[in-house]
Amino acid sequence: MTHAPTLHSERLVLRPHRQEDFLACRMLWSDAEVVRHIGGATQDTQAVWFRMLRYAGMWQLLGYGMWVVEDCATGAFLGEAGLLSACRGIAELEGVPEIGWVFLPSAWGRGIASEAVGAVLRWADAHIDAPAIRCIIEGDNVASFRVAGKQGFSSIGKALIDGTPVEILDRSRASAG
């Protein structure tokens, strides 16, 4: 696969990134509250642009990647969710896709992340030949732990990323569904 398919859920559309998404992505990644549990540092214009290019490259090279998450009723940009390979140097993440999600504050507390992550996982179960999907979550990110738990993830260890402790969670193919 060389491009992202479009996914639909009850309230959401997950679609490939487009160049015109840049301003919304820039707003997302420059919000200090949004990145508080994702390394803690906002991203500048160039970093966000390179992020979007990386997203397109993942689809080309890996056959999976990130999606823009939109409200299907309004078309509003809500955030991003999808699969990645980040080569973080963490043994537990090698050889399996990592799932990630990030949303604007306007989407928080509405079940949007759980719905989007569920859509990504259903797609992955049908299209990705991997024994598991894993994710990392910073220790005080209660909301993301809740999302991961609803989708069948469980802790398999801890690691440090740039000095920040993270929990590594796993959802094996056997526990999918």
PDB file of C-alpha atoms in Angstrom:
ATOM      1  CA  MET A   1       0.000   0.000   0.000  1.00  0.00           C
ATOM      2  CA  THR A   2       1.393   3.397  -0.904  1.00  0.00           C
ATOM      3  CA  HIS A   3      -1.350   5.679   0.348  1.00  0.00           C
ATOM      4  CA  ALA A   4      -3.642   5.870   3.333  1.00  0.00           C
ATOM      5  CA  PRO A   5      -7.188   4.612   2.926  1.00  0.00           C
ATOM      6  CA  THR A   6     -10.072   6.604   4.341  1.00  0.00           C
ATOM      7  CA  LEU A   7     -11.725   5.060   7.390  1.00  0.00           C
ATOM      8  CA  HIS A   8     -15.155   5.825   8.820  1.00  0.00           C
ATOM      9  CA  SER A   9     -16.608   5.332  12.269  1.00  0.00           C
ATOM     10  CA  GLU A  10     -19.849   6.505  13.803  1.00  0.00           C
ATOM     11  CA  ARG A  11     -18.715  10.125  14.318  1.00  0.00           C
ATOM     12  CA  LEU A  12     -15.349  10.290  12.583  1.00  0.00           C
ATOM     13  CA  VAL A  13     -13.558  10.233   9.269  1.00  0.00           C
ATOM     14  CA  LEU A  14      -9.906   9.181   9.324  1.00  0.00           C
ATOM     15  CA  ARG A  15      -8.270  10.277   6.098  1.00  0.00           C
ATOM     16  CA  PRO A  16      -4.829  10.834   4.630  1.00  0.00           C
ATOM     17  CA  HIS A  17      -3.036  14.078   5.418  1.00  0.00           C
ATOM     18  CA  ARG A  18      -3.142  16.753   2.714  1.00  0.00           C
ATOM     19  CA  GLN A  19      -0.951  19.788   2.268  1.00  0.00           C
ATOM     20  CA  GLU A  20      -3.848  22.028   3.286  1.00  0.00           C
ATOM     21  CA  ASP A  21      -3.878  20.324   6.721  1.00  0.00           C
ATOM     22  CA  PHE A  22      -0.622  22.045   7.595  1.00  0.00           C
ATOM     23  CA  LEU A  23      -2.158  24.958   9.536  1.00  0.00           C
ATOM     24  CA  ALA A  24      -4.391  22.670  11.603  1.00  0.00           C
ATOM     25  CA  CYS A  25      -1.449  20.346  12.309  1.00  0.00           C
ATOM     26  CA  ARG A  26       0.670  23.357  13.236  1.00  0.00           C
ATOM     27  CA  MET A  27      -2.016  24.485  15.696  1.00  0.00           C
ATOM     28  CA  LEU A  28      -2.212  20.975  17.183  1.00  0.00           C
ATOM     29  CA  TRP A  29       1.536  20.526  17.701  1.00  0.00           C
ATOM     30  CA  SER A  30       2.115  24.069  18.964  1.00  0.00           C
ATOM     31  CA  ASP A  31      -0.423  23.743  21.791  1.00  0.00           C
ATOM     32  CA  ALA A  32       1.420  23.271  25.102  1.00  0.00           C
ATOM     33  CA  GLU A  33      -1.536  21.415  26.659  1.00  0.00           C
ATOM     34  CA  VAL A  34      -1.677  18.990  23.728  1.00  0.00           C
ATOM     35  CA  VAL A  35       2.016  18.068  23.902  1.00  0.00           C
ATOM     36  CA  ARG A  36       2.218  18.078  27.706  1.00  0.00           C
ATOM     37  CA  HIS A  37       2.210  14.240  27.736  1.00  0.00           C
ATOM     38  CA  ILE A  38       4.020  13.808  24.402  1.00  0.00           C
ATOM     39  CA  GLY A  39       7.518  14.907  25.282  1.00  0.00           C
ATOM     40  CA  GLY A  40       6.329  18.257  26.616  1.00  0.00           C
ATOM     41  CA  ALA A  41       7.791  20.468  23.881  1.00  0.00           C
ATOM     42  CA  THR A  42       5.755  22.283  21.275  1.00  0.00           C
ATOM     43  CA  GLN A  43       6.917  21.987  17.678  1.00  0.00           C
ATOM     44  CA  ASP A  44       7.886  24.825  15.390  1.00  0.00           C
ATOM     45  CA  THR A  45       6.709  25.292  11.829  1.00  0.00           C
ATOM     46  CA  GLN A  46       9.529  23.298  10.249  1.00  0.00           C
ATOM     47  CA  ALA A  47       9.158  20.386  12.677  1.00  0.00           C
ATOM     48  CA  VAL A  48       5.429  20.122  11.910  1.00  0.00           C
ATOM     49  CA  TRP A  49       6.093  20.264   8.160  1.00  0.00           C
ATOM     50  CA  PHE A  50       8.707  17.493   8.478  1.00  0.00           C
ATOM     51  CA  ARG A  51       6.241  15.502  10.596  1.00  0.00           C
ATOM     52  CA  MET A  52       3.661  15.644   7.802  1.00  0.00           C
ATOM     53  CA  LEU A  53       6.272  14.559   5.252  1.00  0.00           C
ATOM     54  CA  ARG A  54       7.243  11.680   7.553  1.00  0.00           C
ATOM     55  CA  TYR A  55       3.607  10.612   7.700  1.00  0.00           C
ATOM     56  CA  ALA A  56       3.454  10.352   3.901  1.00  0.00           C
ATOM     57  CA  GLY A  57       6.758   8.484   3.866  1.00  0.00           C
ATOM     58  CA  MET A  58       5.552   5.889   6.360  1.00  0.00           C
ATOM     59  CA  TRP A  59       2.685   4.960   4.051  1.00  0.00           C
ATOM     60  CA  GLN A  60       5.100   4.655   1.129  1.00  0.00           C
ATOM     61  CA  LEU A  61       7.713   2.590   2.974  1.00  0.00           C
ATOM     62  CA  LEU A  62       5.739   0.656   5.576  1.00  0.00           C
ATOM     63  CA  GLY A  63       2.184   0.383   4.250  1.00  0.00           C
ATOM     64  CA  TYR A  64       0.797   2.082   7.362  1.00  0.00           C
ATOM     65  CA  GLY A  65       0.938   5.498   8.970  1.00  0.00           C
ATOM     66  CA  MET A  66      -1.052   8.322  10.490  1.00  0.00           C
ATOM     67  CA  TRP A  67      -4.456   9.735   9.603  1.00  0.00           C
ATOM     68  CA  VAL A  68      -6.129  13.094  10.106  1.00  0.00           C
ATOM     69  CA  VAL A  69      -9.197  12.630  12.311  1.00  0.00           C
ATOM     70  CA  GLU A  70     -12.194  14.761  11.341  1.00  0.00           C
ATOM     71  CA  ASP A  71     -15.670  15.175  12.735  1.00  0.00           C
ATOM     72  CA  CYS A  72     -17.850  13.531  10.060  1.00  0.00           C
ATOM     73  CA  ALA A  73     -20.736  15.950  10.694  1.00  0.00           C
ATOM     74  CA  THR A  74     -18.755  19.191  10.434  1.00  0.00           C
ATOM     75  CA  GLY A  75     -15.464  18.266   8.758  1.00  0.00           C
ATOM     76  CA  ALA A  76     -13.607  19.873  11.680  1.00  0.00           C
ATOM     77  CA  PHE A  77     -10.011  18.782  12.242  1.00  0.00           C
ATOM     78  CA  LEU A  78      -9.887  17.015  15.621  1.00  0.00           C
ATOM     79  CA  GLY A  79      -6.398  15.520  15.641  1.00  0.00           C
ATOM     80  CA  GLU A  80      -4.351  12.616  14.376  1.00  0.00           C
ATOM     81  CA  ALA A  81      -4.233   8.866  14.997  1.00  0.00           C
ATOM     82  CA  GLY A  82      -2.483   5.966  13.369  1.00  0.00           C
ATOM     83  CA  LEU A  83       0.447   3.618  13.247  1.00  0.00           C
ATOM     84  CA  LEU A  84       4.136   4.387  13.128  1.00  0.00           C
ATOM     85  CA  SER A  85       7.627   3.004  13.340  1.00  0.00           C
ATOM     86  CA  ALA A  86       9.773   5.479  15.263  1.00  0.00           C
ATOM     87  CA  CYS A  87      13.048   3.544  15.690  1.00  0.00           C
ATOM     88  CA  ARG A  88      13.226   4.723  19.305  1.00  0.00           C
ATOM     89  CA  GLY A  89      15.894   2.228  20.321  1.00  0.00           C
ATOM     90  CA  ILE A  90      13.466   0.472  22.679  1.00  0.00           C
ATOM     91  CA  ALA A  91      13.658  -3.301  22.187  1.00  0.00           C
ATOM     92  CA  GLU A  92       9.955  -3.863  22.960  1.00  0.00           C
ATOM     93  CA  LEU A  93       8.960  -1.557  20.080  1.00  0.00           C
ATOM     94  CA  GLU A  94      11.195  -3.116  17.433  1.00  0.00           C
ATOM     95  CA  GLY A  95       9.444  -5.138  14.752  1.00  0.00           C
ATOM     96  CA  VAL A  96       5.889  -4.147  15.676  1.00  0.00           C
ATOM     97  CA  PRO A  97       3.834  -1.114  14.706  1.00  0.00           C
ATOM     98  CA  GLU A  98       3.322   1.508  17.376  1.00  0.00           C
ATOM     99  CA  ILE A  99      -0.045   3.219  17.633  1.00  0.00           C
ATOM    100  CA  GLY A 100      -0.294   6.883  18.498  1.00  0.00           C
ATOM    101  CA  TRP A 101      -3.004   9.496  18.893  1.00  0.00           C
ATOM    102  CA  VAL A 102      -3.120  13.204  19.587  1.00  0.00           C
ATOM    103  CA  PHE A 103      -6.176  15.468  19.725  1.00  0.00           C
ATOM    104  CA  LEU A 104      -7.071  19.109  20.126  1.00  0.00           C
ATOM    105  CA  PRO A 105      -8.571  20.007  23.530  1.00  0.00           C
ATOM    106  CA  SER A 106     -11.976  20.468  21.861  1.00  0.00           C
ATOM    107  CA  ALA A 107     -12.034  16.675  21.284  1.00  0.00           C
ATOM    108  CA  TRP A 108     -11.052  15.684  24.822  1.00  0.00           C
ATOM    109  CA  GLY A 109     -13.521  13.909  27.096  1.00  0.00           C
ATOM    110  CA  ARG A 110     -15.910  12.985  24.292  1.00  0.00           C
ATOM    111  CA  GLY A 111     -14.744   9.454  23.456  1.00  0.00           C
ATOM    112  CA  ILE A 112     -13.172  10.699  20.223  1.00  0.00           C
ATOM    113  CA  ALA A 113      -9.760   9.143  20.935  1.00  0.00           C
ATOM    114  CA  SER A 114     -11.276   5.760  21.807  1.00  0.00           C
ATOM    115  CA  GLU A 115     -13.376   5.806  18.649  1.00  0.00           C
ATOM    116  CA  ALA A 116     -10.435   6.792  16.435  1.00  0.00           C
ATOM    117  CA  VAL A 117      -8.032   4.288  18.027  1.00  0.00           C
ATOM    118  CA  GLY A 118     -10.657   1.570  17.626  1.00  0.00           C
ATOM    119  CA  ALA A 119     -10.979   2.388  13.911  1.00  0.00           C
ATOM    120  CA  VAL A 120      -7.196   2.264  13.461  1.00  0.00           C
ATOM    121  CA  LEU A 121      -6.966  -1.076  15.257  1.00  0.00           C
ATOM    122  CA  ARG A 122      -9.785  -2.625  13.214  1.00  0.00           C
ATOM    123  CA  TRP A 123      -7.954  -1.551  10.052  1.00  0.00           C
ATOM    124  CA  ALA A 124      -4.622  -2.879  11.399  1.00  0.00           C
ATOM    125  CA  ASP A 125      -6.147  -6.238  12.356  1.00  0.00           C
ATOM    126  CA  ALA A 126      -7.409  -6.640   8.786  1.00  0.00           C
ATOM    127  CA  HIS A 127      -4.359  -5.269   6.909  1.00  0.00           C
ATOM    128  CA  ILE A 128      -1.151  -5.483   8.946  1.00  0.00           C
ATOM    129  CA  ASP A 129       0.690  -8.764   9.441  1.00  0.00           C
ATOM    130  CA  ALA A 130       2.129  -8.090  12.884  1.00  0.00           C
ATOM    131  CA  PRO A 131       1.990 -10.175  16.056  1.00  0.00           C
ATOM    132  CA  ALA A 132       1.050  -7.118  18.135  1.00  0.00           C
ATOM    133  CA  ILE A 133       0.493  -3.385  18.188  1.00  0.00           C
ATOM    134  CA  ARG A 134       2.250  -1.454  20.942  1.00  0.00           C
ATOM    135  CA  CYS A 135       2.133   2.053  22.332  1.00  0.00           C
ATOM    136  CA  ILE A 136       3.970   4.209  24.813  1.00  0.00           C
ATOM    137  CA  ILE A 137       2.291   6.497  27.320  1.00  0.00           C
ATOM    138  CA  GLU A 138       3.833   8.918  29.803  1.00  0.00           C
ATOM    139  CA  GLY A 139       3.018   7.907  33.385  1.00  0.00           C
ATOM    140  CA  ASP A 140       0.649  10.742  34.266  1.00  0.00           C
ATOM    141  CA  ASN A 141      -1.431  10.619  31.074  1.00  0.00           C
ATOM    142  CA  VAL A 142      -4.536   9.127  32.678  1.00  0.00           C
ATOM    143  CA  ALA A 143      -6.755   9.773  29.650  1.00  0.00           C
ATOM    144  CA  SER A 144      -4.481   7.866  27.251  1.00  0.00           C
ATOM    145  CA  PHE A 145      -4.177   4.951  29.666  1.00  0.00           C
ATOM    146  CA  ARG A 146      -7.977   4.827  29.699  1.00  0.00           C
ATOM    147  CA  VAL A 147      -8.112   4.802  25.868  1.00  0.00           C
ATOM    148  CA  ALA A 148      -5.471   2.050  25.680  1.00  0.00           C
ATOM    149  CA  GLY A 149      -7.234  -0.047  28.311  1.00  0.00           C
ATOM    150  CA  LYS A 150     -10.544   0.118  26.433  1.00  0.00           C
ATOM    151  CA  GLN A 151      -8.762  -1.246  23.359  1.00  0.00           C
ATOM    152  CA  GLY A 152      -7.171  -4.215  25.131  1.00  0.00           C
ATOM    153  CA  PHE A 153      -3.657  -2.877  25.752  1.00  0.00           C
ATOM    154  CA  SER A 154      -1.746  -3.999  28.825  1.00  0.00           C
ATOM    155  CA  SER A 155       1.599  -2.978  30.265  1.00  0.00           C
ATOM    156  CA  ILE A 156       4.709  -4.938  29.326  1.00  0.00           C
ATOM    157  CA  GLY A 157       7.379  -2.630  30.713  1.00  0.00           C
ATOM    158  CA  LYS A 158       8.833   0.812  31.165  1.00  0.00           C
ATOM    159  CA  ALA A 159      11.458   2.854  29.324  1.00  0.00           C
ATOM    160  CA  LEU A 160      12.986   6.316  29.209  1.00  0.00           C
ATOM    161  CA  ILE A 161      12.636   8.564  26.189  1.00  0.00           C
ATOM    162  CA  ASP A 162      14.855  11.637  26.409  1.00  0.00           C
ATOM    163  CA  GLY A 163      14.852  11.192  30.182  1.00  0.00           C
ATOM    164  CA  THR A 164      11.063  10.954  30.423  1.00  0.00           C
ATOM    165  CA  PRO A 165       9.626   7.708  31.821  1.00  0.00           C
ATOM    166  CA  VAL A 166       7.044   5.989  29.633  1.00  0.00           C
ATOM    167  CA  GLU A 167       5.029   2.835  29.990  1.00  0.00           C
ATOM    168  CA  ILE A 168       5.093   0.360  27.106  1.00  0.00           C
ATOM    169  CA  LEU A 169       1.763  -1.285  26.378  1.00  0.00           C
ATOM    170  CA  ASP A 170       0.936  -4.240  24.144  1.00  0.00           C
ATOM    171  CA  ARG A 171      -2.135  -5.495  22.338  1.00  0.00           C
ATOM    172  CA  SER A 172      -1.323  -8.870  20.857  1.00  0.00           C
ATOM    173  CA  ARG A 173      -3.126 -10.218  17.843  1.00  0.00           C
ATOM    174  CA  ALA A 174      -4.457 -13.007  20.091  1.00  0.00           C
ATOM    175  CA  SER A 175      -6.153 -10.451  22.379  1.00  0.00           C
ATOM    176  CA  ALA A 176      -7.557  -8.350  19.514  1.00  0.00           C
ATOM    177  CA  GLY A 177     -11.290  -8.118  19.285  1.00  0.00           C
TER     178      GLY A 177
END
